[in-house]
CSV table of C-alpha atoms in Angstrom, one decimal:
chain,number,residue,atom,x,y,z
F,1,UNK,CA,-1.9,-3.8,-9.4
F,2,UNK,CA,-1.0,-6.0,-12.0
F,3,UNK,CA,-0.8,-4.6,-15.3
F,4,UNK,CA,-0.3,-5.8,-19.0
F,5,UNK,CA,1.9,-4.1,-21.8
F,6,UNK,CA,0.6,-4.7,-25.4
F,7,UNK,CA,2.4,-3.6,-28.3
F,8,UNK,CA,1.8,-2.3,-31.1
F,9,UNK,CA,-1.4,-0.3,-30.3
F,10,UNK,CA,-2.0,-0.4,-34.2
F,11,UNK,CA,-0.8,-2.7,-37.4
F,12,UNK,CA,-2.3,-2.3,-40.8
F,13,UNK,CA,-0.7,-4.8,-43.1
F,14,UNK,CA,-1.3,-6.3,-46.7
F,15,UNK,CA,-3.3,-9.3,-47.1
F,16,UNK,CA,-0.9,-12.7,-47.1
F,17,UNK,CA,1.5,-10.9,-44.4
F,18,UNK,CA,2.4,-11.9,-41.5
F,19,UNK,CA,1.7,-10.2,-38.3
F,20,UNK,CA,2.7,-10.5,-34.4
F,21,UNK,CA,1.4,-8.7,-31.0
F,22,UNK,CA,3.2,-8.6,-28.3
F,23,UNK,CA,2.4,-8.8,-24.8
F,24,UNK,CA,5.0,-8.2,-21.8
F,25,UNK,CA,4.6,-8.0,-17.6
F,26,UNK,CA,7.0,-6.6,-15.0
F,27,UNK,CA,5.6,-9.8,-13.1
F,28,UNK,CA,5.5,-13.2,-13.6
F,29,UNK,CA,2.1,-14.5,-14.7
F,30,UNK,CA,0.7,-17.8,-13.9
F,31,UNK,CA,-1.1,-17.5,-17.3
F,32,UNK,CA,-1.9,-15.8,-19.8
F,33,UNK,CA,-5.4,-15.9,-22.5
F,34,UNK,CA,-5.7,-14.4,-25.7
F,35,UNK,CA,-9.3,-13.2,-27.3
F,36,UNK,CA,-10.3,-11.7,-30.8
F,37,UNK,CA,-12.8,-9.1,-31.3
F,38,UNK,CA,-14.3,-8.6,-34.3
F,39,UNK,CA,-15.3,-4.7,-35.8
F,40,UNK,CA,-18.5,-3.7,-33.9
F,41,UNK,CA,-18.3,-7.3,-31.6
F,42,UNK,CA,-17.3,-8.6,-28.6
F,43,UNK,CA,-14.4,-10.7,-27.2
F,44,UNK,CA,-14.1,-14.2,-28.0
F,45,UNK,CA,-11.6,-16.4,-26.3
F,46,UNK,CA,-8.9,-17.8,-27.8
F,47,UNK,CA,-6.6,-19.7,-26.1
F,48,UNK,CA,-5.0,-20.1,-22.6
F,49,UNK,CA,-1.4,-20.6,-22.2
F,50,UNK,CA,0.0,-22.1,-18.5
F,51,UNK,CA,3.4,-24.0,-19.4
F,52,UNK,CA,6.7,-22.0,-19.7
F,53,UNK,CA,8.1,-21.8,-23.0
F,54,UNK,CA,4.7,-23.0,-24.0
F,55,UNK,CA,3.5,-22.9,-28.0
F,56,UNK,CA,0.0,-23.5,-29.5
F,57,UNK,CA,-1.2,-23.8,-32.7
F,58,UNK,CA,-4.5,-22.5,-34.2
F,59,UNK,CA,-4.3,-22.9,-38.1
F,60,UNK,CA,-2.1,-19.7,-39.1
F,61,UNK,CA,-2.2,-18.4,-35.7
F,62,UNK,CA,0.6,-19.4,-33.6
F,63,UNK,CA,0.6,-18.4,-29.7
F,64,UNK,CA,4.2,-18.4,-26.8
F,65,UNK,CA,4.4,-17.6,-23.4
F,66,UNK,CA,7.6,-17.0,-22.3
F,67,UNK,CA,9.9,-19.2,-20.7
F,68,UNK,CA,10.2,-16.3,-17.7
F,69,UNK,CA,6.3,-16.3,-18.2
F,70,UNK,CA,6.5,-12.8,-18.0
F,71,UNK,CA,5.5,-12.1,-22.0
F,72,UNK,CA,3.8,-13.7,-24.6
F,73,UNK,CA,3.1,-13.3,-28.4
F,74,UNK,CA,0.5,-14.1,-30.9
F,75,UNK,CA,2.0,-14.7,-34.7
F,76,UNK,CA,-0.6,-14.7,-37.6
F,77,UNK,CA,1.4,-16.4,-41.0
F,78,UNK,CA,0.0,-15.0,-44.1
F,79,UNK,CA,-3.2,-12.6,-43.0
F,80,UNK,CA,-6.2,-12.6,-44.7
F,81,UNK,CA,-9.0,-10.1,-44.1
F,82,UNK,CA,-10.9,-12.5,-42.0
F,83,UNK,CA,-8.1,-11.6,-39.6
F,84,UNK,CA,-8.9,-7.9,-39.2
F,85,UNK,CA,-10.1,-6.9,-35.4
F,86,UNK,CA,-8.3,-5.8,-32.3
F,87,UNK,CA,-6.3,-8.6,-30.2
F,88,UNK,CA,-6.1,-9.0,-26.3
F,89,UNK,CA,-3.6,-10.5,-23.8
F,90,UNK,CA,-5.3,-10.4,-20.8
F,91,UNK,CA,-3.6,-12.2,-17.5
F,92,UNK,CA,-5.1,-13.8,-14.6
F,93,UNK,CA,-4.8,-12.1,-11.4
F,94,UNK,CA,-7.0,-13.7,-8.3
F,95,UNK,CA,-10.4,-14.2,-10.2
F,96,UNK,CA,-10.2,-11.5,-12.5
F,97,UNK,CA,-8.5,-10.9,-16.0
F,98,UNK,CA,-6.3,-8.1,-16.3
F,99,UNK,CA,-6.5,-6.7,-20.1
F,100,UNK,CA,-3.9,-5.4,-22.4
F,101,UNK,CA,-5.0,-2.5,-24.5
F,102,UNK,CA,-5.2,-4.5,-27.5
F,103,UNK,CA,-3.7,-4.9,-31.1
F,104,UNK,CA,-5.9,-3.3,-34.2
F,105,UNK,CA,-5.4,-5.5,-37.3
F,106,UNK,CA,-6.2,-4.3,-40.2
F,107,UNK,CA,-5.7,-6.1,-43.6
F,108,UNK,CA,-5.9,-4.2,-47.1
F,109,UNK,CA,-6.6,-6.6,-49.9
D,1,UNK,CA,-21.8,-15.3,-27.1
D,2,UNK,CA,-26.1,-16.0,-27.2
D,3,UNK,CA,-25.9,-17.4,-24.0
D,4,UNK,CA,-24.8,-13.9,-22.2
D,5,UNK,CA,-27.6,-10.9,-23.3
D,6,UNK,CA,-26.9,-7.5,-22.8
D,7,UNK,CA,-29.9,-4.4,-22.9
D,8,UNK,CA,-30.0,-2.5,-24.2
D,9,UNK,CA,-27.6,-2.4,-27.0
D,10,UNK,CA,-27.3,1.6,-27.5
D,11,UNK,CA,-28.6,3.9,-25.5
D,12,UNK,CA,-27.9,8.5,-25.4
D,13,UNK,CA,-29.0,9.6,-22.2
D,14,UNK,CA,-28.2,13.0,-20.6
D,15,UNK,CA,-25.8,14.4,-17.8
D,16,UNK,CA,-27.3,13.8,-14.7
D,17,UNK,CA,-29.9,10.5,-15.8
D,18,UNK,CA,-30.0,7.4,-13.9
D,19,UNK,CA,-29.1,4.1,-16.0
D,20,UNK,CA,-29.0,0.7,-16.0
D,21,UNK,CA,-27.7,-1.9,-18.0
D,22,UNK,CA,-28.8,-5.0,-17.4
D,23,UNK,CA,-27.1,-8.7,-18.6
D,24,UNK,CA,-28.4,-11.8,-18.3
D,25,UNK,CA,-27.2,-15.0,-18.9
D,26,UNK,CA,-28.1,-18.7,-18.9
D,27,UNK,CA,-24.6,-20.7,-19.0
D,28,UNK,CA,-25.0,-21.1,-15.4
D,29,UNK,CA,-21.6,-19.5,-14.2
D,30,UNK,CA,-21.5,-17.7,-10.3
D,31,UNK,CA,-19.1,-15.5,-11.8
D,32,UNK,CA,-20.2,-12.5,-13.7
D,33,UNK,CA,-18.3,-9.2,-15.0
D,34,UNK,CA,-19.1,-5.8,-15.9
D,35,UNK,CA,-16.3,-4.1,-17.6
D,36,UNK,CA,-15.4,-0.8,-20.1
D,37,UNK,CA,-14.3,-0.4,-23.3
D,38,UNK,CA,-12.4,2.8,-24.3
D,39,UNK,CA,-10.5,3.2,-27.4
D,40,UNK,CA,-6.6,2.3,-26.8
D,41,UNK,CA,-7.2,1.2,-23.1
D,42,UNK,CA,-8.6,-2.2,-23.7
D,43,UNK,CA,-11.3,-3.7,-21.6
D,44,UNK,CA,-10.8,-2.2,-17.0
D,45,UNK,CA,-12.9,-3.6,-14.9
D,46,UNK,CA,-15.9,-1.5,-13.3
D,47,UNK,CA,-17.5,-4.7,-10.6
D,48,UNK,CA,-17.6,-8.3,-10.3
D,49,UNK,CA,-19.6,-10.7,-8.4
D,50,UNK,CA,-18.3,-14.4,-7.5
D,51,UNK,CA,-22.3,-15.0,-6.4
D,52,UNK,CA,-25.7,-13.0,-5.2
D,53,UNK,CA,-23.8,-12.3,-2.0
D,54,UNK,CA,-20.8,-11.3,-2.5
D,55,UNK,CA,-19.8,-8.4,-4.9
D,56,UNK,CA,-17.0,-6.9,-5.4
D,57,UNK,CA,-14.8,-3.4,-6.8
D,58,UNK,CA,-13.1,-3.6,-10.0
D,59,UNK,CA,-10.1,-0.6,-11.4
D,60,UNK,CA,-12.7,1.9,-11.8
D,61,UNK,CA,-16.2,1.9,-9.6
D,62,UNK,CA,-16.2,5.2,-8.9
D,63,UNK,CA,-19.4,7.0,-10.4
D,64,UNK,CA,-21.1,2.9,-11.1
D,65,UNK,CA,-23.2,0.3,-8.6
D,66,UNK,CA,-24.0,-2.9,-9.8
D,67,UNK,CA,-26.8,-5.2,-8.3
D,68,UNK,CA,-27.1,-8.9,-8.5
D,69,UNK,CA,-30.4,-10.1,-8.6
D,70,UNK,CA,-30.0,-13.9,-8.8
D,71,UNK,CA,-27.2,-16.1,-10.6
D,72,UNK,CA,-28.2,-15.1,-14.1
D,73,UNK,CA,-28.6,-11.3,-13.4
D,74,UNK,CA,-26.2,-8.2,-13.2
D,75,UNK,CA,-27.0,-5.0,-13.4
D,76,UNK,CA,-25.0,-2.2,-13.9
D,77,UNK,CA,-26.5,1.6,-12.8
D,78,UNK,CA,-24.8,4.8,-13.3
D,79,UNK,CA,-26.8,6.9,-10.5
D,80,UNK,CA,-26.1,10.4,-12.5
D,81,UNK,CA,-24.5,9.7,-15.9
D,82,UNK,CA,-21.9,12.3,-16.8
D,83,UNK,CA,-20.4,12.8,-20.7
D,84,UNK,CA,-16.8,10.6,-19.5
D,85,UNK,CA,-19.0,7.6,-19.0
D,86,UNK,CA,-19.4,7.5,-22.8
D,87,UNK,CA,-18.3,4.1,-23.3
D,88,UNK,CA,-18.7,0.6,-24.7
D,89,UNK,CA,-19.8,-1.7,-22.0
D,90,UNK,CA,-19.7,-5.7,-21.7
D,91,UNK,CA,-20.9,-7.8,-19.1
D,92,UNK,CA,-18.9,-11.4,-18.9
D,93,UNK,CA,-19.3,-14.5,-17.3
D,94,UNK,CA,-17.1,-17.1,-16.2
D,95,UNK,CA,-17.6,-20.5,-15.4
D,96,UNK,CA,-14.9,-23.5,-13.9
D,97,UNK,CA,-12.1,-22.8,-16.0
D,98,UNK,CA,-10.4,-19.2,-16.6
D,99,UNK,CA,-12.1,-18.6,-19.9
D,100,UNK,CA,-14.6,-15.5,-19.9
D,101,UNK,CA,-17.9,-15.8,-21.9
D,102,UNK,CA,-19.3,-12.1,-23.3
D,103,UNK,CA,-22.4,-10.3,-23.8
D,104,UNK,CA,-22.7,-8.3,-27.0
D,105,UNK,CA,-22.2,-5.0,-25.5
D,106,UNK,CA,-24.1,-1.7,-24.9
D,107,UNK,CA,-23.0,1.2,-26.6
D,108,UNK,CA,-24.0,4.2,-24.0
D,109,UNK,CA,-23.5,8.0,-25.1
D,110,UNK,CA,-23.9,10.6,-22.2
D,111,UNK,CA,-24.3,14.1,-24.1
């Protein structure tokens, strides 16, 4: 089946740094979601991306999918500790999401 | 999300005890979710159900049955726990677009 390669499993990184996840496929996705979960929450949805090449904005958080559409990346400028949690690509394949294993953020102040 | 409930939120049972989870939800989506969470595997998919007739297998059913009782309900039973079910579990929803809605999650320990 489909399957989703996140990297790096872990990142701990001093407040006002900048930090990037990266998410890559053997196959081409038709798109791709990102969601934030908080310590001791649950996922929240970010955003969707569905163009090639395509780049969102969120504030300091800034989101590609790849022009093969095969990866994508999620770029925080300058963290701050409201950043901290673990962050997940997750593809769509038929109706279901297919996960990454997620990015733990941590942010030392 | 308040909309999507989970119960309960912890629960320690024993090796060989029947669960269930149960989630609820009132956004009004046919598509519900039940998956795991497992520290540095992300979220795999147990079941899913597109509507009260039709339910589905998700990467890892084995040792899980789900019933859905009407649009707003999914439940989740593990017939005879056993300790590698130790897990955080969430139960999604999913409406017209591809954006999933969570519960708040059970925390289950099988000792």
């Amino acid at each position: 089946g489909q399957q989703v390669m996140q990297i790096p499993q872990y990142q701990h990184v001093q407040e006002g740094e900048d930090f990037t996840t990266y998410c890559n496929s053997s196959t081409t996705l038709s798109n791709i979601q990102w969601y934030k979960q908080r310590p001791g929450g649950h996922p929240v949805f970010l955003i969707q991306l569905v163009k090639s090449g395509e780049v969102k904005k969120q504030k300091r958080l800034t989101f590609q999918f790849g022009e093969a559409k095969k990866n994508s990346s999620l770029h925080i400028t300058a963290t701050q500790t409201t950043d901290v949690g673990t962050y997940f690509c997750a593809a769509t394949g038929g109706n279901k999401l297919v996960f990454g294993a997620g990015t733990i953020l941590r942010v030392k102040s | 999300d308040a909309d999507v409930t989970q119960t309960p939120r912890n629960r320690i049972t024993k090796t060989g005890k029947r669960i269930m989870l149960e989630c609820s939800q009132t956004k009004g989506h046919d598509r519900m979710y039940w998956y795991r969470q497992d520290p540095g595997l992300g979220l795999r998919l147990i079941y899913y159900s597109f509507d009260v007739k039709d339910i589905n297998k998700g990467e890892i059913s084995d040792g899980y049955s789900v019933s859905r009782q009407a649009q707003a309900k999914f439940s989740l039973s593990l017939e005879s726990a056993i300790p590698n079910q130790t897990a955080l579990y969430f139960c999604a929803t999913k409406g017209p677009t591809d954006t999933q809605y969570f519960g708040p999650g059970t925390r289950l320990t099988v000792l």
